[in-house]
PDB file of C-alpha atoms in Angstrom:
ATOM      1  CA  MET A   1     -45.243-119.200 -57.386  1.00 41.00           C
ATOM      2  CA  THR A   2     -43.798-117.743 -60.277  1.00 47.00           C
ATOM      3  CA  GLY A   3     -41.428-120.625 -61.801  1.00 49.00           C
ATOM      4  CA  PRO A   4     -41.119-124.314 -61.473  1.00 46.00           C
ATOM      5  CA  THR A   5     -39.655-125.315 -58.581  1.00 62.00           C
ATOM      6  CA  HIS A   6     -38.342-129.052 -56.833  1.00 81.00           C
ATOM      7  CA  PRO A   7     -36.965-130.758 -59.843  1.00 94.00           C
ATOM      8  CA  ARG A   8     -37.190-134.535 -59.720  1.00 95.00           C
ATOM      9  CA  PHE A   9     -33.947-135.109 -61.810  1.00 98.00           C
ATOM     10  CA  ARG A  10     -30.841-132.910 -61.657  1.00 98.00           C
ATOM     11  CA  ALA A  11     -30.509-133.584 -65.493  1.00 98.00           C
ATOM     12  CA  VAL A  12     -32.175-134.809 -68.520  1.00 98.00           C
ATOM     13  CA  LEU A  13     -30.444-136.363 -71.634  1.00 98.00           C
ATOM     14  CA  LEU A  14     -32.032-135.958 -74.744  1.00 98.00           C
ATOM     15  CA  ASP A  15     -32.189-138.221 -77.795  1.00 98.00           C
ATOM     16  CA  TRP A  16     -32.030-136.109 -81.427  1.00 98.00           C
ATOM     17  CA  ARG A  17     -33.621-137.896 -84.484  1.00 97.00           C
ATOM     18  CA  GLY A  18     -36.921-139.266 -83.534  1.00 97.00           C
ATOM     19  CA  THR A  19     -36.747-137.597 -80.112  1.00 98.00           C
ATOM     20  CA  LEU A  20     -36.276-133.692 -80.670  1.00 98.00           C
ATOM     21  CA  VAL A  21     -36.357-133.576 -84.429  1.00 98.00           C
ATOM     22  CA  VAL A  22     -38.173-135.656 -87.419  1.00 97.00           C
ATOM     23  CA  ALA A  23     -36.262-138.248 -88.588  1.00 95.00           C
ATOM     24  CA  PRO A  24     -35.382-138.500 -92.194  1.00 94.00           C
ATOM     25  CA  THR A  25     -37.355-141.259 -93.978  1.00 95.00           C
ATOM     26  CA  PHE A  26     -36.135-142.666 -97.573  1.00 96.00           C
ATOM     27  CA  PRO A  27     -39.148-141.114 -99.434  1.00 97.00           C
ATOM     28  CA  TRP A  28     -38.354-137.604 -98.131  1.00 97.00           C
ATOM     29  CA  LEU A  29     -34.194-138.152 -98.970  1.00 97.00           C
ATOM     30  CA  ALA A  30     -35.393-139.160-102.574  1.00 98.00           C
ATOM     31  CA  THR A  31     -37.512-136.268-103.098  1.00 98.00           C
ATOM     32  CA  THR A  32     -35.119-133.796-101.411  1.00 98.00           C
ATOM     33  CA  ALA A  33     -32.315-134.978-103.470  1.00 98.00           C
ATOM     34  CA  LEU A  34     -33.935-135.125-106.686  1.00 98.00           C
ATOM     35  CA  THR A  35     -35.754-131.668-106.071  1.00 98.00           C
ATOM     36  CA  HIS A  36     -31.985-130.349-105.037  1.00 98.00           C
ATOM     37  CA  LEU A  37     -30.559-131.294-108.364  1.00 98.00           C
ATOM     38  CA  GLY A  38     -33.458-130.368-110.822  1.00 98.00           C
ATOM     39  CA  ARG A  39     -34.532-133.506-111.349  1.00 98.00           C
ATOM     40  CA  ASP A  40     -38.095-134.942-111.825  1.00 98.00           C
ATOM     41  CA  ALA A  41     -39.106-135.448-108.045  1.00 98.00           C
ATOM     42  CA  SER A  42     -42.900-137.348-109.016  1.00 98.00           C
ATOM     43  CA  PRO A  43     -44.178-139.983-106.947  1.00 98.00           C
ATOM     44  CA  ASP A  44     -43.195-142.429-109.634  1.00 98.00           C
ATOM     45  CA  ALA A  45     -39.473-141.044-109.678  1.00 98.00           C
ATOM     46  CA  VAL A  46     -39.309-141.516-106.441  1.00 98.00           C
ATOM     47  CA  GLU A  47     -40.244-144.520-106.099  1.00 98.00           C
ATOM     48  CA  HIS A  48     -37.818-145.669-108.959  1.00 98.00           C
ATOM     49  CA  VAL A  49     -35.129-144.457-106.275  1.00 98.00           C
ATOM     50  CA  LEU A  50     -36.225-146.297-103.343  1.00 98.00           C
ATOM     51  CA  ARG A  51     -36.639-149.291-105.965  1.00 98.00           C
ATOM     52  CA  ARG A  52     -32.756-148.949-106.573  1.00 98.00           C
ATOM     53  CA  LEU A  53     -32.307-148.574-102.723  1.00 98.00           C
ATOM     54  CA  ARG A  54     -34.053-151.658-101.867  1.00 97.00           C
ATOM     55  CA  SER A  55     -32.635-153.882-104.297  1.00 97.00           C
ATOM     56  CA  ALA A  56     -29.304-153.695-102.405  1.00 97.00           C
ATOM     57  CA  ASP A  57     -28.363-154.804 -98.898  1.00 96.00           C
ATOM     58  CA  SER A  58     -28.220-151.609 -96.650  1.00 96.00           C
ATOM     59  CA  SER A  59     -26.983-153.988 -93.257  1.00 95.00           C
ATOM     60  CA  ARG A  60     -23.625-151.927 -93.286  1.00 95.00           C
ATOM     61  CA  ALA A  61     -25.544-148.231 -93.653  1.00 96.00           C
ATOM     62  CA  ASP A  62     -27.947-149.170 -91.329  1.00 93.00           C
ATOM     63  CA  SER A  63     -25.923-150.111 -88.400  1.00 91.00           C
ATOM     64  CA  SER A  64     -25.802-147.753 -85.528  1.00 88.00           C
ATOM     65  CA  GLN A  65     -21.390-148.693 -85.698  1.00 92.00           C
ATOM     66  CA  VAL A  66     -20.857-146.306 -88.690  1.00 96.00           C
ATOM     67  CA  ASP A  67     -21.987-143.406 -86.412  1.00 96.00           C
ATOM     68  CA  THR A  68     -18.915-143.349 -84.471  1.00 97.00           C
ATOM     69  CA  ASP A  69     -17.075-142.459 -87.324  1.00 97.00           C
ATOM     70  CA  ALA A  70     -17.862-139.750 -90.090  1.00 97.00           C
ATOM     71  CA  ALA A  71     -15.931-140.926 -92.798  1.00 97.00           C
ATOM     72  CA  GLN A  72     -17.083-144.817 -91.851  1.00 97.00           C
ATOM     73  CA  HIS A  73     -20.520-143.344 -92.118  1.00 97.00           C
ATOM     74  CA  ARG A  74     -19.936-141.561 -95.302  1.00 98.00           C
ATOM     75  CA  ALA A  75     -18.430-144.849 -96.890  1.00 97.00           C
ATOM     76  CA  ALA A  76     -21.089-147.402 -95.978  1.00 98.00           C
ATOM     77  CA  HIS A  77     -23.802-145.009 -97.425  1.00 98.00           C
ATOM     78  CA  LEU A  78     -22.055-144.119-100.701  1.00 98.00           C
ATOM     79  CA  ALA A  79     -21.359-148.172-101.228  1.00 98.00           C
ATOM     80  CA  TRP A  80     -24.823-148.677-100.751  1.00 98.00           C
ATOM     81  CA  PHE A  81     -26.185-146.100-103.315  1.00 98.00           C
ATOM     82  CA  ALA A  82     -22.977-147.716-105.450  1.00 98.00           C
ATOM     83  CA  ALA A  83     -24.532-151.278-105.165  1.00 98.00           C
ATOM     84  CA  ALA A  84     -28.217-150.124-105.731  1.00 98.00           C
ATOM     85  CA  GLY A  85     -27.349-148.270-109.062  1.00 97.00           C
ATOM     86  CA  VAL A  86     -27.666-145.140-107.880  1.00 97.00           C
ATOM     87  CA  ASP A  87     -25.482-142.331-110.510  1.00 98.00           C
ATOM     88  CA  ASP A  88     -22.785-140.564-108.716  1.00 98.00           C
ATOM     89  CA  GLU A  89     -24.798-137.020-108.408  1.00 98.00           C
ATOM     90  CA  LEU A  90     -27.781-138.520-107.086  1.00 98.00           C
ATOM     91  CA  ALA A  91     -25.790-140.654-104.622  1.00 98.00           C
ATOM     92  CA  GLU A  92     -23.899-137.322-103.486  1.00 98.00           C
ATOM     93  CA  ALA A  93     -27.307-135.470-102.972  1.00 98.00           C
ATOM     94  CA  LEU A  94     -28.483-138.315-100.769  1.00 98.00           C
ATOM     95  CA  TYR A  95     -25.729-138.165 -98.334  1.00 98.00           C
ATOM     96  CA  ALA A  96     -25.810-134.521 -98.243  1.00 98.00           C
ATOM     97  CA  ALA A  97     -29.603-134.887 -97.688  1.00 98.00           C
ATOM     98  CA  GLU A  98     -29.019-137.233 -95.119  1.00 97.00           C
ATOM     99  CA  SER A  99     -26.298-135.226 -93.046  1.00 97.00           C
ATOM    100  CA  ASP A 100     -27.472-131.399 -92.990  1.00 98.00           C
ATOM    101  CA  ALA A 101     -29.088-131.861 -89.370  1.00 97.00           C
ATOM    102  CA  SER A 102     -30.786-128.321 -90.297  1.00 97.00           C
ATOM    103  CA  LEU A 103     -33.293-130.355 -92.781  1.00 97.00           C
ATOM    104  CA  ASN A 104     -34.759-132.175 -89.927  1.00 97.00           C
ATOM    105  CA  PRO A 105     -37.532-129.936 -88.514  1.00 97.00           C
ATOM    106  CA  PHE A 106     -37.370-129.370 -84.654  1.00 98.00           C
ATOM    107  CA  ALA A 107     -40.563-130.076 -82.532  1.00 98.00           C
ATOM    108  CA  ALA A 108     -42.414-127.159 -81.841  1.00 97.00           C
ATOM    109  CA  ASP A 109     -42.527-127.797 -77.950  1.00 98.00           C
ATOM    110  CA  VAL A 110     -38.572-128.102 -77.969  1.00 98.00           C
ATOM    111  CA  GLY A 111     -37.503-124.530 -76.917  1.00 97.00           C
ATOM    112  CA  ASP A 112     -40.457-124.378 -74.477  1.00 96.00           C
ATOM    113  CA  LEU A 113     -38.810-127.760 -72.946  1.00 98.00           C
ATOM    114  CA  LEU A 114     -35.047-126.423 -73.035  1.00 98.00           C
ATOM    115  CA  ARG A 115     -36.392-122.818 -71.445  1.00 97.00           C
ATOM    116  CA  ALA A 116     -38.315-124.241 -68.781  1.00 96.00           C
ATOM    117  CA  LEU A 117     -35.339-126.817 -67.991  1.00 98.00           C
ATOM    118  CA  ALA A 118     -33.206-123.931 -67.725  1.00 97.00           C
ATOM    119  CA  ALA A 119     -35.067-122.020 -65.435  1.00 95.00           C
ATOM    120  CA  ALA A 120     -35.392-124.834 -62.782  1.00 96.00           C
ATOM    121  CA  GLY A 121     -31.368-125.441 -62.833  1.00 97.00           C
ATOM    122  CA  VAL A 122     -31.850-128.656 -64.520  1.00 98.00           C
ATOM    123  CA  ARG A 123     -29.017-129.245 -66.889  1.00 98.00           C
ATOM    124  CA  VAL A 124     -29.314-130.760 -70.425  1.00 98.00           C
ATOM    125  CA  GLY A 125     -27.424-133.347 -72.459  1.00 98.00           C
ATOM    126  CA  VAL A 126     -27.438-133.959 -76.196  1.00 98.00           C
ATOM    127  CA  VAL A 127     -26.806-138.029 -76.479  1.00 98.00           C
ATOM    128  CA  SER A 128     -27.201-139.152 -80.151  1.00 98.00           C
ATOM    129  CA  ASP A 129     -26.154-141.522 -82.658  1.00 97.00           C
ATOM    130  CA  ILE A 130     -25.071-139.212 -85.483  1.00 97.00           C
ATOM    131  CA  HIS A 131     -22.334-138.665 -87.769  1.00 97.00           C
ATOM    132  CA  VAL A 132     -22.461-134.731 -87.777  1.00 97.00           C
ATOM    133  CA  ASP A 133     -22.228-131.566 -84.905  1.00 98.00           C
ATOM    134  CA  LEU A 134     -25.395-130.747 -83.986  1.00 98.00           C
ATOM    135  CA  ARG A 135     -24.374-127.435 -82.228  1.00 98.00           C
ATOM    136  CA  PRO A 136     -24.515-125.258 -84.959  1.00 98.00           C
ATOM    137  CA  VAL A 137     -28.636-126.036 -85.404  1.00 98.00           C
ATOM    138  CA  PHE A 138     -29.316-125.610 -81.670  1.00 98.00           C
ATOM    139  CA  ALA A 139     -27.086-122.229 -81.978  1.00 98.00           C
ATOM    140  CA  ALA A 140     -29.002-120.838 -84.637  1.00 98.00           C
ATOM    141  CA  ARG A 141     -32.317-120.799 -82.640  1.00 98.00           C
ATOM    142  CA  PRO A 142     -32.607-118.099 -79.961  1.00 97.00           C
ATOM    143  CA  VAL A 143     -33.775-118.018 -76.720  1.00 95.00           C
ATOM    144  CA  GLY A 144     -34.813-114.124 -76.648  1.00 87.00           C
ATOM    145  CA  ASP A 145     -32.410-113.329 -74.132  1.00 90.00           C
ATOM    146  CA  GLY A 146     -28.942-113.256 -75.861  1.00 92.00           C
ATOM    147  CA  ARG A 147     -28.674-116.956 -75.892  1.00 96.00           C
ATOM    148  CA  THR A 148     -29.495-119.585 -78.258  1.00 98.00           C
ATOM    149  CA  TRP A 149     -30.524-123.360 -77.682  1.00 98.00           C
ATOM    150  CA  ALA A 150     -27.111-123.983 -77.843  1.00 98.00           C
ATOM    151  CA  ASP A 151     -26.144-122.082 -74.574  1.00 98.00           C
ATOM    152  CA  LEU A 152     -28.886-124.137 -72.595  1.00 98.00           C
ATOM    153  CA  VAL A 153     -27.248-127.516 -73.199  1.00 98.00           C
ATOM    154  CA  ASP A 154     -24.414-128.760 -71.116  1.00 98.00           C
ATOM    155  CA  VAL A 155     -23.424-131.618 -72.534  1.00 98.00           C
ATOM    156  CA  TRP A 156     -22.590-133.099 -75.942  1.00 98.00           C
ATOM    157  CA  ALA A 157     -22.403-136.655 -76.120  1.00 98.00           C
ATOM    158  CA  LEU A 158     -22.003-137.436 -80.315  1.00 98.00           C
ATOM    159  CA  SER A 159     -21.130-140.868 -81.137  1.00 98.00           C
ATOM    160  CA  TYR A 160     -18.936-139.659 -83.972  1.00 98.00           C
ATOM    161  CA  GLU A 161     -16.898-137.339 -81.716  1.00 98.00           C
ATOM    162  CA  LEU A 162     -16.534-140.214 -79.081  1.00 98.00           C
ATOM    163  CA  GLY A 163     -16.545-143.212 -80.929  1.00 98.00           C
ATOM    164  CA  VAL A 164     -19.193-145.352 -79.453  1.00 97.00           C
ATOM    165  CA  ALA A 165     -22.569-145.363 -80.153  1.00 97.00           C
ATOM    166  CA  LYS A 166     -26.232-146.879 -78.656  1.00 97.00           C
ATOM    167  CA  PRO A 167     -26.547-148.949 -77.115  1.00 95.00           C
ATOM    168  CA  ASP A 168     -23.291-148.792 -75.878  1.00 96.00           C
ATOM    169  CA  PRO A 169     -23.489-148.272 -72.345  1.00 96.00           C
ATOM    170  CA  ALA A 170     -20.126-145.666 -73.184  1.00 97.00           C
ATOM    171  CA  ILE A 171     -21.920-143.199 -74.655  1.00 98.00           C
ATOM    172  CA  PHE A 172     -24.403-142.589 -71.448  1.00 98.00           C
ATOM    173  CA  ARG A 173     -21.699-142.946 -69.021  1.00 98.00           C
ATOM    174  CA  TYR A 174     -19.716-140.029 -70.863  1.00 98.00           C
ATOM    175  CA  ALA A 175     -22.588-137.678 -70.425  1.00 98.00           C
ATOM    176  CA  LEU A 176     -22.813-139.170 -66.574  1.00 98.00           C
ATOM    177  CA  GLU A 177     -19.034-138.264 -65.854  1.00 98.00           C
ATOM    178  CA  SER A 178     -19.523-134.773 -68.103  1.00 98.00           C
ATOM    179  CA  LEU A 179     -22.286-134.191 -65.538  1.00 98.00           C
ATOM    180  CA  ARG A 180     -21.063-135.098 -62.779  1.00 98.00           C
ATOM    181  CA  LEU A 181     -24.148-136.824 -61.568  1.00 98.00           C
ATOM    182  CA  ASP A 182     -25.509-140.320 -60.597  1.00 98.00           C
ATOM    183  CA  PRO A 183     -27.343-142.324 -62.744  1.00 98.00           C
ATOM    184  CA  HIS A 184     -30.325-141.437 -60.487  1.00 98.00           C
ATOM    185  CA  GLU A 185     -30.103-137.979 -61.131  1.00 98.00           C
ATOM    186  CA  VAL A 186     -30.897-138.043 -64.561  1.00 98.00           C
ATOM    187  CA  LEU A 187     -33.763-138.965 -66.554  1.00 98.00           C
ATOM    188  CA  MET A 188     -33.113-139.777 -70.458  1.00 98.00           C
ATOM    189  CA  VAL A 189     -35.469-139.400 -73.003  1.00 98.00           C
ATOM    190  CA  GLY A 190     -35.579-141.145 -76.074  1.00 98.00           C
ATOM    191  CA  ASP A 191     -38.047-143.214 -79.160  1.00 97.00           C
ATOM    192  CA  ARG A 192     -36.094-146.181 -79.658  1.00 94.00           C
ATOM    193  CA  GLY A 193     -36.310-148.911 -76.900  1.00 94.00           C
ATOM    194  CA  PRO A 194     -33.022-150.704 -77.809  1.00 93.00           C
ATOM    195  CA  TRP A 195     -31.259-147.866 -77.984  1.00 95.00           C
ATOM    196  CA  ASP A 196     -32.318-145.327 -75.741  1.00 96.00           C
ATOM    197  CA  GLY A 197     -33.254-147.686 -73.520  1.00 94.00           C
ATOM    198  CA  ALA A 198     -29.841-149.070 -72.540  1.00 95.00           C
ATOM    199  CA  ALA A 199     -29.165-146.230 -70.520  1.00 97.00           C
ATOM    200  CA  ALA A 200     -31.302-148.067 -67.804  1.00 97.00           C
ATOM    201  CA  GLU A 201     -29.216-150.587 -67.494  1.00 96.00           C
ATOM    202  CA  LEU A 202     -26.827-147.702 -65.697  1.00 97.00           C
ATOM    203  CA  GLY A 203     -29.480-147.160 -63.574  1.00 97.00           C
ATOM    204  CA  ILE A 204     -31.053-143.876 -65.672  1.00 98.00           C
ATOM    205  CA  THR A 205     -34.749-143.841 -65.316  1.00 98.00           C
ATOM    206  CA  THR A 206     -35.839-143.691 -68.707  1.00 98.00           C
ATOM    207  CA  LEU A 207     -38.807-142.345 -70.688  1.00 98.00           C
ATOM    208  CA  LEU A 208     -39.426-143.413 -74.030  1.00 97.00           C
ATOM    209  CA  LEU A 209     -42.064-141.286 -76.257  1.00 97.00           C
ATOM    210  CA  PRO A 210     -43.442-142.110 -80.127  1.00 96.00           C
ATOM    211  CA  PRO A 211     -40.999-141.685 -82.510  1.00 97.00           C
ATOM    212  CA  LEU A 212     -42.088-137.833 -83.513  1.00 97.00           C
ATOM    213  CA  VAL A 213     -43.459-137.620 -87.401  1.00 96.00           C
ATOM    214  CA  HIS A 214     -44.409-134.192 -87.502  1.00 96.00           C
ATOM    215  CA  PRO A 215     -43.413-131.044 -86.022  1.00 97.00           C
ATOM    216  CA  GLY A 216     -46.636-130.013 -84.482  1.00 97.00           C
ATOM    217  CA  GLN A 217     -46.723-133.213 -82.358  1.00 95.00           C
ATOM    218  CA  ALA A 218     -47.361-132.742 -78.888  1.00 94.00           C
ATOM    219  CA  ARG A 219     -45.082-134.657 -76.297  1.00 97.00           C
ATOM    220  CA  LEU A 220     -42.261-133.030 -74.828  1.00 98.00           C
ATOM    221  CA  HIS A 221     -44.523-131.793 -71.908  1.00 96.00           C
ATOM    222  CA  ARG A 222     -44.042-135.470 -70.545  1.00 97.00           C
ATOM    223  CA  VAL A 223     -40.397-134.822 -70.195  1.00 98.00           C
ATOM    224  CA  LEU A 224     -41.546-132.350 -67.920  1.00 97.00           C
ATOM    225  CA  ASP A 225     -44.359-133.756 -66.041  1.00 96.00           C
ATOM    226  CA  LEU A 226     -41.735-136.160 -64.519  1.00 97.00           C
ATOM    227  CA  VAL A 227     -38.968-133.514 -63.719  1.00 98.00           C
ATOM    228  CA  LEU A 228     -40.877-130.790 -62.598  1.00 96.00           C
ATOM    229  CA  PRO A 229     -44.694-132.228 -61.355  1.00 92.00           C
ATOM    230  CA  ASP A 230     -45.117-128.867 -59.738  1.00 87.00           C
ATOM    231  CA  ARG A 231     -44.516-126.445 -62.371  1.00 83.00           C
ATOM    232  CA  PRO A 232     -46.976-124.003 -62.906  1.00 77.00           C
ATOM    233  CA  ARG A 233     -49.560-125.033 -65.295  1.00 72.00           C
ATOM    234  CA  ASP A 234     -51.290-122.578 -68.259  1.00 63.00           C
TER     235      ASP A 234
END
C-alpha cells in the first residue's frame, strides 16, 4: 500500500490549547509581558506579578462563558488585572500575550497529523473555546504543495464566533452540522474531560490526551491509531 486506507472515522474534531498547542501558563504570561515592556523579568519579578494575580478573584475570567464574546473576554481579564493592582501598561501587555495565538507553540506532530488525515480523505474541524481567530496561525504553516494547514481544516467552530463554548453541546452540534456528518462518523480529540468530553453526550467518540506541556511531546499518533489503524508505519 502507498497510503493510508479505510479510515474508521470520516472526520476529526480537534481542540486547540492543550491539544494542538502548548497552553499559556501564568508564569509564562507574566514573563512574556514583562519582557515585552523591557521590565525586570527575573523569577522574583514574575512571582511578584503572580502574587498580585492570585490575590484577586479570577472566577469571571476563568469561566468559559467569557470565550463566547471577544469584548466580554477582554473586559473580564482587565477587570481581574485591575482588581489585582496591576498597572494599566502591564495589564495590556498581559492581555496581549494571552491573546496572541502565534505565541502558542504547535506540537511537533500537528503537521504530520493534518497531512495524514487529508491524504486519507478525513475531514478536520477545529473546535475551541477561544476569543481570537485561529485561521491566521494555521495559514502561516505551509504544507509544501502550495497549501497551508488552514487549507486542511474544513470547519472552524470557535466559541467567540458562535456565541457558545464547551461544554455546551451546541458548539459540537455546529461542527457536525457544518460537516454534514452523524456523531458516530466523527472523532473528537481534546485534553480536558469536562469540556472536550462533553462531545460524547452527543454520541461523538472522544479521545482525551494528556495536556501538551512541551512541543516535542509525541501524542497525536494516538489519533491516527484510531482513525487510520491500517496506515503504513515507518
